[in-house]
Amino acid sequence: MEGGGCLDCCIKCLGGVPYASLVATILCFSGVALFCGCGHVALTGTLTILETHFSKVTANHAMLTDIIQLLQYVIYGIASFFFLYGIILLAEGFYTTSAVKELHSEFKTTICGRCISAMFVFLTYILGIAWLGVFGFSAVPVFLFYNMWSTCAAMRAPTLPTNLPANESICVDMRQYGIIPWNSTPGVVCGSALLDICNSSEFYLSYHLYIVACAGAGATVIALIHYLMILSANWAYLKDASHMHAYQDIKHKEERELQDIQSRSKECLNSYS
């Protein structure tokens, strides 16, 4: 009997787990971790490449350095916020699952609880739109690094002699992207110097980290869309549960009134008899 009772308890506990919210939380944590971790390291590698090859005068890229440091601090904030937000949404999933499971029992959903669920729907919608922008923004460095990589790949093509002077005219100018100002020196890298950049560990690591960070941002967008569907469904369930409880309360009240009327009628008949 104890084994059966323990098994029933485990089944009941597992039945109360919001698996959809759990999957969305894991996906959200994974996406944010990839975006924040890889993005932070990739920004540091990008700054090293720019300082070493494209802008050797510190004063020329001082603003860029400040922007990169600011972005890294923003990454810390994003990681902390979404760690807490994911836990809160998971807890809300547990709450809503309990409310739905206890639909026909004494569990009552309050107006405050339904308002909180609606607030989470709105906030998750706003965050989803914001992360779509982050996803698009994170694709920009991938595009820039891909241009450099494809340029170096063209220079390594077997159809082009490596000692051809024309290879020295193949250049990458970071100033045209607005990353560094036009007075930066040298600002442009050509030929063998460009190949050295593409062969460096900083370039290889930063390029692939930007790709992973972009994928992490995409995973976060998917997780937020998943959250939005879950929260919308949970809010609808809570609303239906509140209507059901209101109906049951009215029904019980009418039954009590009917019983009172019947009892008074019987008393009146007994008094006449």
PDB file of C-alpha atoms in Angstrom:
ATOM      1  CA  MET A   1       0.000   0.000   0.000  1.00  0.00           C
ATOM      2  CA  GLU A   2       2.865   2.362   0.840  1.00  0.00           C
ATOM      3  CA  GLY A   3       4.454   1.660  -2.540  1.00  0.00           C
ATOM      4  CA  GLY A   4       1.183   2.384  -4.314  1.00  0.00           C
ATOM      5  CA  GLY A   5       0.658   5.568  -2.328  1.00  0.00           C
ATOM      6  CA  CYS A   6       4.180   6.743  -3.114  1.00  0.00           C
ATOM      7  CA  LEU A   7       3.671   5.957  -6.801  1.00  0.00           C
ATOM      8  CA  ASP A   8       0.388   7.849  -6.865  1.00  0.00           C
ATOM      9  CA  CYS A   9       2.084  10.802  -5.200  1.00  0.00           C
ATOM     10  CA  CYS A  10       4.873  10.789  -7.799  1.00  0.00           C
ATOM     11  CA  ILE A  11       2.370  10.589 -10.654  1.00  0.00           C
ATOM     12  CA  LYS A  12       0.398  13.461  -9.160  1.00  0.00           C
ATOM     13  CA  CYS A  13       3.551  15.570  -8.797  1.00  0.00           C
ATOM     14  CA  LEU A  14       4.652  14.828 -12.357  1.00  0.00           C
ATOM     15  CA  GLY A  15       1.174  15.682 -13.588  1.00  0.00           C
ATOM     16  CA  GLY A  16       1.491  19.136 -12.051  1.00  0.00           C
ATOM     17  CA  VAL A  17       4.712  19.994 -13.906  1.00  0.00           C
ATOM     18  CA  PRO A  18       4.185  22.564 -16.699  1.00  0.00           C
ATOM     19  CA  TYR A  19       6.268  20.778 -19.319  1.00  0.00           C
ATOM     20  CA  ALA A  20       5.648  23.391 -22.014  1.00  0.00           C
ATOM     21  CA  SER A  21       6.889  26.172 -19.725  1.00  0.00           C
ATOM     22  CA  LEU A  22       9.829  24.004 -18.688  1.00  0.00           C
ATOM     23  CA  VAL A  23      10.894  23.444 -22.304  1.00  0.00           C
ATOM     24  CA  ALA A  24      10.510  27.151 -23.070  1.00  0.00           C
ATOM     25  CA  THR A  25      12.574  28.055 -19.992  1.00  0.00           C
ATOM     26  CA  ILE A  26      15.394  25.690 -20.944  1.00  0.00           C
ATOM     27  CA  LEU A  27      15.388  27.038 -24.504  1.00  0.00           C
ATOM     28  CA  CYS A  28      15.348  30.638 -23.226  1.00  0.00           C
ATOM     29  CA  PHE A  29      18.219  30.043 -20.792  1.00  0.00           C
ATOM     30  CA  SER A  30      20.253  28.289 -23.491  1.00  0.00           C
ATOM     31  CA  GLY A  31      19.656  31.025 -26.061  1.00  0.00           C
ATOM     32  CA  VAL A  32      20.430  33.879 -23.676  1.00  0.00           C
ATOM     33  CA  ALA A  33      23.541  32.091 -22.380  1.00  0.00           C
ATOM     34  CA  LEU A  34      24.851  31.543 -25.913  1.00  0.00           C
ATOM     35  CA  PHE A  35      24.100  35.118 -26.956  1.00  0.00           C
ATOM     36  CA  CYS A  36      25.565  36.741 -23.858  1.00  0.00           C
ATOM     37  CA  GLY A  37      28.614  34.511 -23.424  1.00  0.00           C
ATOM     38  CA  CYS A  38      29.643  34.302 -27.062  1.00  0.00           C
ATOM     39  CA  GLY A  39      28.740  37.924 -27.754  1.00  0.00           C
ATOM     40  CA  HIS A  40      30.861  39.179 -24.857  1.00  0.00           C
ATOM     41  CA  VAL A  41      33.970  37.274 -25.974  1.00  0.00           C
ATOM     42  CA  ALA A  42      33.396  38.128 -29.647  1.00  0.00           C
ATOM     43  CA  LEU A  43      33.209  41.852 -28.862  1.00  0.00           C
ATOM     44  CA  THR A  44      36.546  41.653 -27.054  1.00  0.00           C
ATOM     45  CA  GLY A  45      38.125  39.846 -30.016  1.00  0.00           C
ATOM     46  CA  THR A  46      36.678  42.388 -32.451  1.00  0.00           C
ATOM     47  CA  LEU A  47      38.170  45.264 -30.474  1.00  0.00           C
ATOM     48  CA  THR A  48      41.553  43.524 -30.511  1.00  0.00           C
ATOM     49  CA  ILE A  49      41.418  43.094 -34.302  1.00  0.00           C
ATOM     50  CA  LEU A  50      40.463  46.726 -34.855  1.00  0.00           C
ATOM     51  CA  GLU A  51      43.160  48.054 -32.529  1.00  0.00           C
ATOM     52  CA  THR A  52      45.848  45.835 -34.031  1.00  0.00           C
ATOM     53  CA  HIS A  53      45.138  46.215 -37.742  1.00  0.00           C
ATOM     54  CA  PHE A  54      42.631  48.946 -38.584  1.00  0.00           C
ATOM     55  CA  SER A  55      42.942  51.734 -36.018  1.00  0.00           C
ATOM     56  CA  LYS A  56      46.309  51.844 -34.311  1.00  0.00           C
ATOM     57  CA  VAL A  57      45.740  55.273 -32.757  1.00  0.00           C
ATOM     58  CA  THR A  58      43.708  54.837 -29.574  1.00  0.00           C
ATOM     59  CA  ALA A  59      42.097  58.270 -29.790  1.00  0.00           C
ATOM     60  CA  ASN A  60      40.534  57.418 -33.159  1.00  0.00           C
ATOM     61  CA  HIS A  61      38.434  54.572 -31.795  1.00  0.00           C
ATOM     62  CA  ALA A  62      37.891  55.770 -28.222  1.00  0.00           C
ATOM     63  CA  MET A  63      34.146  56.073 -28.792  1.00  0.00           C
ATOM     64  CA  LEU A  64      33.997  52.574 -30.276  1.00  0.00           C
ATOM     65  CA  THR A  65      35.796  51.219 -27.218  1.00  0.00           C
ATOM     66  CA  ASP A  66      33.264  52.892 -24.938  1.00  0.00           C
ATOM     67  CA  ILE A  67      30.371  51.512 -26.993  1.00  0.00           C
ATOM     68  CA  ILE A  68      31.771  47.975 -26.843  1.00  0.00           C
ATOM     69  CA  GLN A  69      32.252  48.228 -23.083  1.00  0.00           C
ATOM     70  CA  LEU A  70      28.696  49.542 -22.746  1.00  0.00           C
ATOM     71  CA  LEU A  71      27.384  46.620 -24.810  1.00  0.00           C
ATOM     72  CA  GLN A  72      29.252  44.206 -22.566  1.00  0.00           C
ATOM     73  CA  TYR A  73      27.626  45.750 -19.490  1.00  0.00           C
ATOM     74  CA  VAL A  74      24.253  45.508 -21.248  1.00  0.00           C
ATOM     75  CA  ILE A  75      24.972  41.814 -21.820  1.00  0.00           C
ATOM     76  CA  TYR A  76      25.454  41.360 -18.059  1.00  0.00           C
ATOM     77  CA  GLY A  77      22.089  43.016 -17.473  1.00  0.00           C
ATOM     78  CA  ILE A  78      20.343  40.912 -20.117  1.00  0.00           C
ATOM     79  CA  ALA A  79      21.695  37.693 -18.617  1.00  0.00           C
ATOM     80  CA  SER A  80      20.591  38.649 -15.092  1.00  0.00           C
ATOM     81  CA  PHE A  81      17.153  39.862 -16.175  1.00  0.00           C
ATOM     82  CA  PHE A  82      16.283  36.807 -18.247  1.00  0.00           C
ATOM     83  CA  PHE A  83      17.518  34.453 -15.541  1.00  0.00           C
ATOM     84  CA  LEU A  84      14.970  35.977 -13.160  1.00  0.00           C
ATOM     85  CA  TYR A  85      12.277  36.380 -15.814  1.00  0.00           C
ATOM     86  CA  GLY A  86      12.555  32.746 -16.893  1.00  0.00           C
ATOM     87  CA  ILE A  87      12.192  31.557 -13.296  1.00  0.00           C
ATOM     88  CA  ILE A  88       9.162  33.830 -12.786  1.00  0.00           C
ATOM     89  CA  LEU A  89       7.472  32.531 -15.944  1.00  0.00           C
ATOM     90  CA  LEU A  90       8.186  28.950 -14.902  1.00  0.00           C
ATOM     91  CA  ALA A  91       6.630  29.649 -11.494  1.00  0.00           C
ATOM     92  CA  GLU A  92       3.625  31.208 -13.237  1.00  0.00           C
ATOM     93  CA  GLY A  93       3.350  28.034 -15.304  1.00  0.00           C
ATOM     94  CA  PHE A  94       3.254  25.948 -12.112  1.00  0.00           C
ATOM     95  CA  TYR A  95       0.578  28.251 -10.689  1.00  0.00           C
ATOM     96  CA  THR A  96      -1.601  28.078 -13.788  1.00  0.00           C
ATOM     97  CA  THR A  97      -1.202  24.317 -14.101  1.00  0.00           C
ATOM     98  CA  SER A  98      -2.376  23.953 -10.507  1.00  0.00           C
ATOM     99  CA  ALA A  99      -5.344  26.211 -11.216  1.00  0.00           C
ATOM    100  CA  VAL A 100      -6.395  24.141 -14.212  1.00  0.00           C
ATOM    101  CA  LYS A 101      -5.852  20.831 -12.421  1.00  0.00           C
ATOM    102  CA  GLU A 102      -8.049  22.021  -9.544  1.00  0.00           C
ATOM    103  CA  LEU A 103     -10.752  23.422 -11.824  1.00  0.00           C
ATOM    104  CA  HIS A 104     -13.508  21.372 -10.199  1.00  0.00           C
ATOM    105  CA  SER A 105     -12.235  21.607  -6.631  1.00  0.00           C
ATOM    106  CA  GLU A 106     -12.034  24.371  -4.050  1.00  0.00           C
ATOM    107  CA  PHE A 107      -9.164  26.151  -5.803  1.00  0.00           C
ATOM    108  CA  LYS A 108     -10.046  29.753  -6.578  1.00  0.00           C
ATOM    109  CA  THR A 109      -8.353  31.963  -9.139  1.00  0.00           C
ATOM    110  CA  THR A 110      -8.242  35.585  -8.066  1.00  0.00           C
ATOM    111  CA  ILE A 111      -8.610  38.677 -10.208  1.00  0.00           C
ATOM    112  CA  CYS A 112      -5.054  39.632  -9.233  1.00  0.00           C
ATOM    113  CA  GLY A 113      -3.737  36.313 -10.545  1.00  0.00           C
ATOM    114  CA  ARG A 114      -5.491  36.786 -13.867  1.00  0.00           C
ATOM    115  CA  CYS A 115      -4.191  40.349 -14.145  1.00  0.00           C
ATOM    116  CA  ILE A 116      -0.642  39.133 -13.486  1.00  0.00           C
ATOM    117  CA  SER A 117      -1.022  36.521 -16.229  1.00  0.00           C
ATOM    118  CA  ALA A 118      -2.262  39.193 -18.645  1.00  0.00           C
ATOM    119  CA  MET A 119       0.678  41.425 -17.685  1.00  0.00           C
ATOM    120  CA  PHE A 120       3.120  38.606 -18.470  1.00  0.00           C
ATOM    121  CA  VAL A 121       1.473  38.133 -21.873  1.00  0.00           C
ATOM    122  CA  PHE A 122       1.977  41.817 -22.694  1.00  0.00           C
ATOM    123  CA  LEU A 123       5.544  41.940 -21.341  1.00  0.00           C
ATOM    124  CA  THR A 124       6.567  38.777 -23.194  1.00  0.00           C
ATOM    125  CA  TYR A 125       5.116  40.204 -26.405  1.00  0.00           C
ATOM    126  CA  ILE A 126       7.205  43.381 -25.993  1.00  0.00           C
ATOM    127  CA  LEU A 127      10.333  41.358 -25.195  1.00  0.00           C
ATOM    128  CA  GLY A 128       9.725  39.172 -28.243  1.00  0.00           C
ATOM    129  CA  ILE A 129       9.640  42.220 -30.511  1.00  0.00           C
ATOM    130  CA  ALA A 130      12.790  43.571 -28.831  1.00  0.00           C
ATOM    131  CA  TRP A 131      14.617  40.279 -29.331  1.00  0.00           C
ATOM    132  CA  LEU A 132      13.669  40.264 -32.995  1.00  0.00           C
ATOM    133  CA  GLY A 133      15.635  43.510 -33.207  1.00  0.00           C
ATOM    134  CA  VAL A 134      18.507  41.961 -31.246  1.00  0.00           C
ATOM    135  CA  PHE A 135      18.497  38.987 -33.609  1.00  0.00           C
ATOM    136  CA  GLY A 136      18.718  41.290 -36.615  1.00  0.00           C
ATOM    137  CA  PHE A 137      21.430  43.376 -34.963  1.00  0.00           C
ATOM    138  CA  SER A 138      23.486  40.278 -34.108  1.00  0.00           C
ATOM    139  CA  ALA A 139      23.474  39.295 -37.788  1.00  0.00           C
ATOM    140  CA  VAL A 140      25.369  42.487 -38.724  1.00  0.00           C
ATOM    141  CA  PRO A 141      28.805  41.412 -37.393  1.00  0.00           C
ATOM    142  CA  VAL A 142      28.277  37.985 -38.949  1.00  0.00           C
ATOM    143  CA  PHE A 143      27.774  39.703 -42.301  1.00  0.00           C
ATOM    144  CA  LEU A 144      30.895  41.870 -41.857  1.00  0.00           C
ATOM    145  CA  PHE A 145      33.102  38.960 -40.838  1.00  0.00           C
ATOM    146  CA  TYR A 146      31.697  36.855 -43.673  1.00  0.00           C
ATOM    147  CA  ASN A 147      32.677  39.570 -46.148  1.00  0.00           C
ATOM    148  CA  MET A 148      36.236  39.519 -44.825  1.00  0.00           C
ATOM    149  CA  TRP A 149      36.343  35.726 -44.850  1.00  0.00           C
ATOM    150  CA  SER A 150      35.006  35.506 -48.428  1.00  0.00           C
ATOM    151  CA  THR A 151      37.538  38.126 -49.550  1.00  0.00           C
ATOM    152  CA  CYS A 152      40.374  36.107 -48.057  1.00  0.00           C
ATOM    153  CA  ALA A 153      38.958  32.933 -49.618  1.00  0.00           C
ATOM    154  CA  ALA A 154      38.990  34.634 -53.019  1.00  0.00           C
ATOM    155  CA  MET A 155      42.639  35.570 -52.512  1.00  0.00           C
ATOM    156  CA  ARG A 156      43.478  31.962 -51.656  1.00  0.00           C
ATOM    157  CA  ALA A 157      41.744  30.664 -54.801  1.00  0.00           C
ATOM    158  CA  PRO A 158      44.065  28.381 -56.820  1.00  0.00           C
ATOM    159  CA  THR A 159      43.186  30.229 -60.020  1.00  0.00           C
ATOM    160  CA  LEU A 160      44.929  33.342 -58.691  1.00  0.00           C
ATOM    161  CA  PRO A 161      48.715  33.244 -58.220  1.00  0.00           C
ATOM    162  CA  THR A 162      49.582  34.168 -54.657  1.00  0.00           C
ATOM    163  CA  ASN A 163      52.457  36.363 -55.777  1.00  0.00           C
ATOM    164  CA  LEU A 164      50.317  38.362 -58.196  1.00  0.00           C
ATOM    165  CA  PRO A 165      50.622  42.089 -57.442  1.00  0.00           C
ATOM    166  CA  ALA A 166      46.905  42.465 -58.140  1.00  0.00           C
ATOM    167  CA  ASN A 167      46.224  40.592 -54.881  1.00  0.00           C
ATOM    168  CA  GLU A 168      47.566  43.604 -53.031  1.00  0.00           C
ATOM    169  CA  SER A 169      44.705  45.647 -54.461  1.00  0.00           C
ATOM    170  CA  ILE A 170      42.135  43.407 -52.737  1.00  0.00           C
ATOM    171  CA  CYS A 171      41.304  45.295 -49.567  1.00  0.00           C
ATOM    172  CA  VAL A 172      38.839  45.551 -46.717  1.00  0.00           C
ATOM    173  CA  ASP A 173      38.021  49.056 -45.520  1.00  0.00           C
ATOM    174  CA  MET A 174      36.315  49.109 -42.132  1.00  0.00           C
ATOM    175  CA  ARG A 175      35.724  52.847 -42.384  1.00  0.00           C
ATOM    176  CA  GLN A 176      33.010  52.366 -45.007  1.00  0.00           C
ATOM    177  CA  TYR A 177      30.904  50.436 -42.487  1.00  0.00           C
ATOM    178  CA  GLY A 178      30.982  53.307 -40.000  1.00  0.00           C
ATOM    179  CA  ILE A 179      32.683  51.180 -37.361  1.00  0.00           C
ATOM    180  CA  ILE A 180      35.713  53.465 -37.129  1.00  0.00           C
ATOM    181  CA  PRO A 181      36.008  57.125 -38.221  1.00  0.00           C
ATOM    182  CA  TRP A 182      37.486  58.121 -41.572  1.00  0.00           C
ATOM    183  CA  ASN A 183      40.587  59.597 -39.956  1.00  0.00           C
ATOM    184  CA  SER A 184      41.588  56.227 -38.516  1.00  0.00           C
ATOM    185  CA  THR A 185      44.958  54.922 -39.629  1.00  0.00           C
ATOM    186  CA  PRO A 186      45.393  52.761 -41.555  1.00  0.00           C
ATOM    187  CA  GLY A 187      41.638  52.050 -41.709  1.00  0.00           C
ATOM    188  CA  VAL A 188      42.104  49.717 -44.670  1.00  0.00           C
ATOM    189  CA  VAL A 189      44.008  46.426 -44.919  1.00  0.00           C
ATOM    190  CA  CYS A 190      45.067  44.801 -48.195  1.00  0.00           C
ATOM    191  CA  GLY A 191      46.765  41.723 -49.587  1.00  0.00           C
ATOM    192  CA  SER A 192      48.991  39.689 -47.300  1.00  0.00           C
ATOM    193  CA  ALA A 193      48.052  41.771 -44.262  1.00  0.00           C
ATOM    194  CA  LEU A 194      44.418  40.870 -44.844  1.00  0.00           C
ATOM    195  CA  LEU A 195      45.344  37.203 -45.103  1.00  0.00           C
ATOM    196  CA  ASP A 196      47.186  37.482 -41.797  1.00  0.00           C
ATOM    197  CA  ILE A 197      44.008  38.798 -40.173  1.00  0.00           C
ATOM    198  CA  CYS A 198      41.922  35.960 -41.589  1.00  0.00           C
ATOM    199  CA  ASN A 199      44.490  33.424 -40.380  1.00  0.00           C
ATOM    200  CA  SER A 200      44.613  34.878 -36.871  1.00  0.00           C
ATOM    201  CA  SER A 201      42.968  33.109 -33.951  1.00  0.00           C
ATOM    202  CA  GLU A 202      41.080  36.277 -32.960  1.00  0.00           C
ATOM    203  CA  PHE A 203      39.334  36.449 -36.322  1.00  0.00           C
ATOM    204  CA  TYR A 204      38.503  32.735 -36.420  1.00  0.00           C
ATOM    205  CA  LEU A 205      37.172  32.731 -32.857  1.00  0.00           C
ATOM    206  CA  SER A 206      35.225  35.993 -33.134  1.00  0.00           C
ATOM    207  CA  TYR A 207      33.619  34.991 -36.438  1.00  0.00           C
ATOM    208  CA  HIS A 208      32.314  31.692 -35.121  1.00  0.00           C
ATOM    209  CA  LEU A 209      31.285  33.190 -31.788  1.00  0.00           C
ATOM    210  CA  TYR A 210      29.202  35.796 -33.601  1.00  0.00           C
ATOM    211  CA  ILE A 211      27.485  32.991 -35.519  1.00  0.00           C
ATOM    212  CA  VAL A 212      26.713  31.153 -32.274  1.00  0.00           C
ATOM    213  CA  ALA A 213      25.541  34.390 -30.628  1.00  0.00           C
ATOM    214  CA  CYS A 214      23.195  35.032 -33.559  1.00  0.00           C
ATOM    215  CA  ALA A 215      21.862  31.486 -33.242  1.00  0.00           C
ATOM    216  CA  GLY A 216      21.383  32.063 -29.504  1.00  0.00           C
ATOM    217  CA  ALA A 217      19.377  35.213 -30.219  1.00  0.00           C
ATOM    218  CA  GLY A 218      17.222  33.224 -32.644  1.00  0.00           C
ATOM    219  CA  ALA A 219      16.677  30.519 -30.019  1.00  0.00           C
ATOM    220  CA  THR A 220      15.629  33.199 -27.531  1.00  0.00           C
ATOM    221  CA  VAL A 221      13.095  34.571 -30.020  1.00  0.00           C
ATOM    222  CA  ILE A 222      11.658  31.066 -30.464  1.00  0.00           C
ATOM    223  CA  ALA A 223      11.530  30.620 -26.680  1.00  0.00           C
ATOM    224  CA  LEU A 224       9.674  33.915 -26.227  1.00  0.00           C
ATOM    225  CA  ILE A 225       7.178  32.964 -28.939  1.00  0.00           C
ATOM    226  CA  HIS A 226       6.714  29.652 -27.132  1.00  0.00           C
ATOM    227  CA  TYR A 227       6.222  31.534 -23.861  1.00  0.00           C
ATOM    228  CA  LEU A 228       3.692  33.832 -25.516  1.00  0.00           C
ATOM    229  CA  MET A 229       1.590  30.907 -26.725  1.00  0.00           C
ATOM    230  CA  ILE A 230       1.751  29.259 -23.296  1.00  0.00           C
ATOM    231  CA  LEU A 231       0.857  32.429 -21.415  1.00  0.00           C
ATOM    232  CA  SER A 232      -2.037  33.198 -23.755  1.00  0.00           C
ATOM    233  CA  ALA A 233      -3.424  29.692 -23.307  1.00  0.00           C
ATOM    234  CA  ASN A 234      -2.930  29.847 -19.529  1.00  0.00           C
ATOM    235  CA  TRP A 235      -4.709  33.186 -19.333  1.00  0.00           C
ATOM    236  CA  ALA A 236      -7.639  31.752 -21.285  1.00  0.00           C
ATOM    237  CA  TYR A 237      -7.728  28.729 -18.966  1.00  0.00           C
ATOM    238  CA  LEU A 238      -7.741  30.966 -15.892  1.00  0.00           C
ATOM    239  CA  LYS A 239     -10.535  33.064 -17.359  1.00  0.00           C
ATOM    240  CA  ASP A 240     -12.610  29.948 -18.080  1.00  0.00           C
ATOM    241  CA  ALA A 241     -11.874  28.653 -14.583  1.00  0.00           C
ATOM    242  CA  SER A 242     -13.090  31.893 -13.011  1.00  0.00           C
ATOM    243  CA  HIS A 243     -16.287  31.763 -15.081  1.00  0.00           C
ATOM    244  CA  MET A 244     -16.811  28.137 -14.089  1.00  0.00           C
ATOM    245  CA  HIS A 245     -16.397  28.935 -10.401  1.00  0.00           C
ATOM    246  CA  ALA A 246     -18.739  31.912 -10.709  1.00  0.00           C
ATOM    247  CA  TYR A 247     -21.330  29.656 -12.343  1.00  0.00           C
ATOM    248  CA  GLN A 248     -20.921  27.042  -9.622  1.00  0.00           C
ATOM    249  CA  ASP A 249     -21.299  29.673  -6.903  1.00  0.00           C
ATOM    250  CA  ILE A 250     -24.521  30.961  -8.475  1.00  0.00           C
ATOM    251  CA  LYS A 251     -25.795  27.406  -8.867  1.00  0.00           C
ATOM    252  CA  HIS A 252     -25.059  26.537  -5.226  1.00  0.00           C
ATOM    253  CA  LYS A 253     -26.715  29.765  -4.097  1.00  0.00           C
ATOM    254  CA  GLU A 254     -29.843  29.023  -6.113  1.00  0.00           C
ATOM    255  CA  GLU A 255     -29.947  25.473  -4.743  1.00  0.00           C
ATOM    256  CA  ARG A 256     -29.723  26.778  -1.181  1.00  0.00           C
ATOM    257  CA  GLU A 257     -32.466  29.314  -1.862  1.00  0.00           C
ATOM    258  CA  LEU A 258     -34.637  26.571  -3.358  1.00  0.00           C
ATOM    259  CA  GLN A 259     -34.040  24.391  -0.318  1.00  0.00           C
ATOM    260  CA  ASP A 260     -34.929  27.284   1.973  1.00  0.00           C
ATOM    261  CA  ILE A 261     -38.155  27.892   0.037  1.00  0.00           C
ATOM    262  CA  GLN A 262     -39.055  24.204   0.216  1.00  0.00           C
ATOM    263  CA  SER A 263     -38.326  24.047   3.920  1.00  0.00           C
ATOM    264  CA  ARG A 264     -40.426  27.157   4.598  1.00  0.00           C
ATOM    265  CA  SER A 265     -43.241  25.701   2.483  1.00  0.00           C
ATOM    266  CA  LYS A 266     -43.176  22.513   4.508  1.00  0.00           C
ATOM    267  CA  GLU A 267     -43.240  24.515   7.723  1.00  0.00           C
ATOM    268  CA  CYS A 268     -46.238  26.471   6.500  1.00  0.00           C
ATOM    269  CA  LEU A 269     -48.094  23.283   5.521  1.00  0.00           C
ATOM    270  CA  ASN A 270     -47.311  21.731   8.867  1.00  0.00           C
ATOM    271  CA  SER A 271     -48.569  24.807  10.688  1.00  0.00           C
ATOM    272  CA  TYR A 272     -51.873  24.756   8.737  1.00  0.00           C
ATOM    273  CA  SER A 273     -52.336  21.067   9.372  1.00  0.00           C
TER     274      SER A 273
END
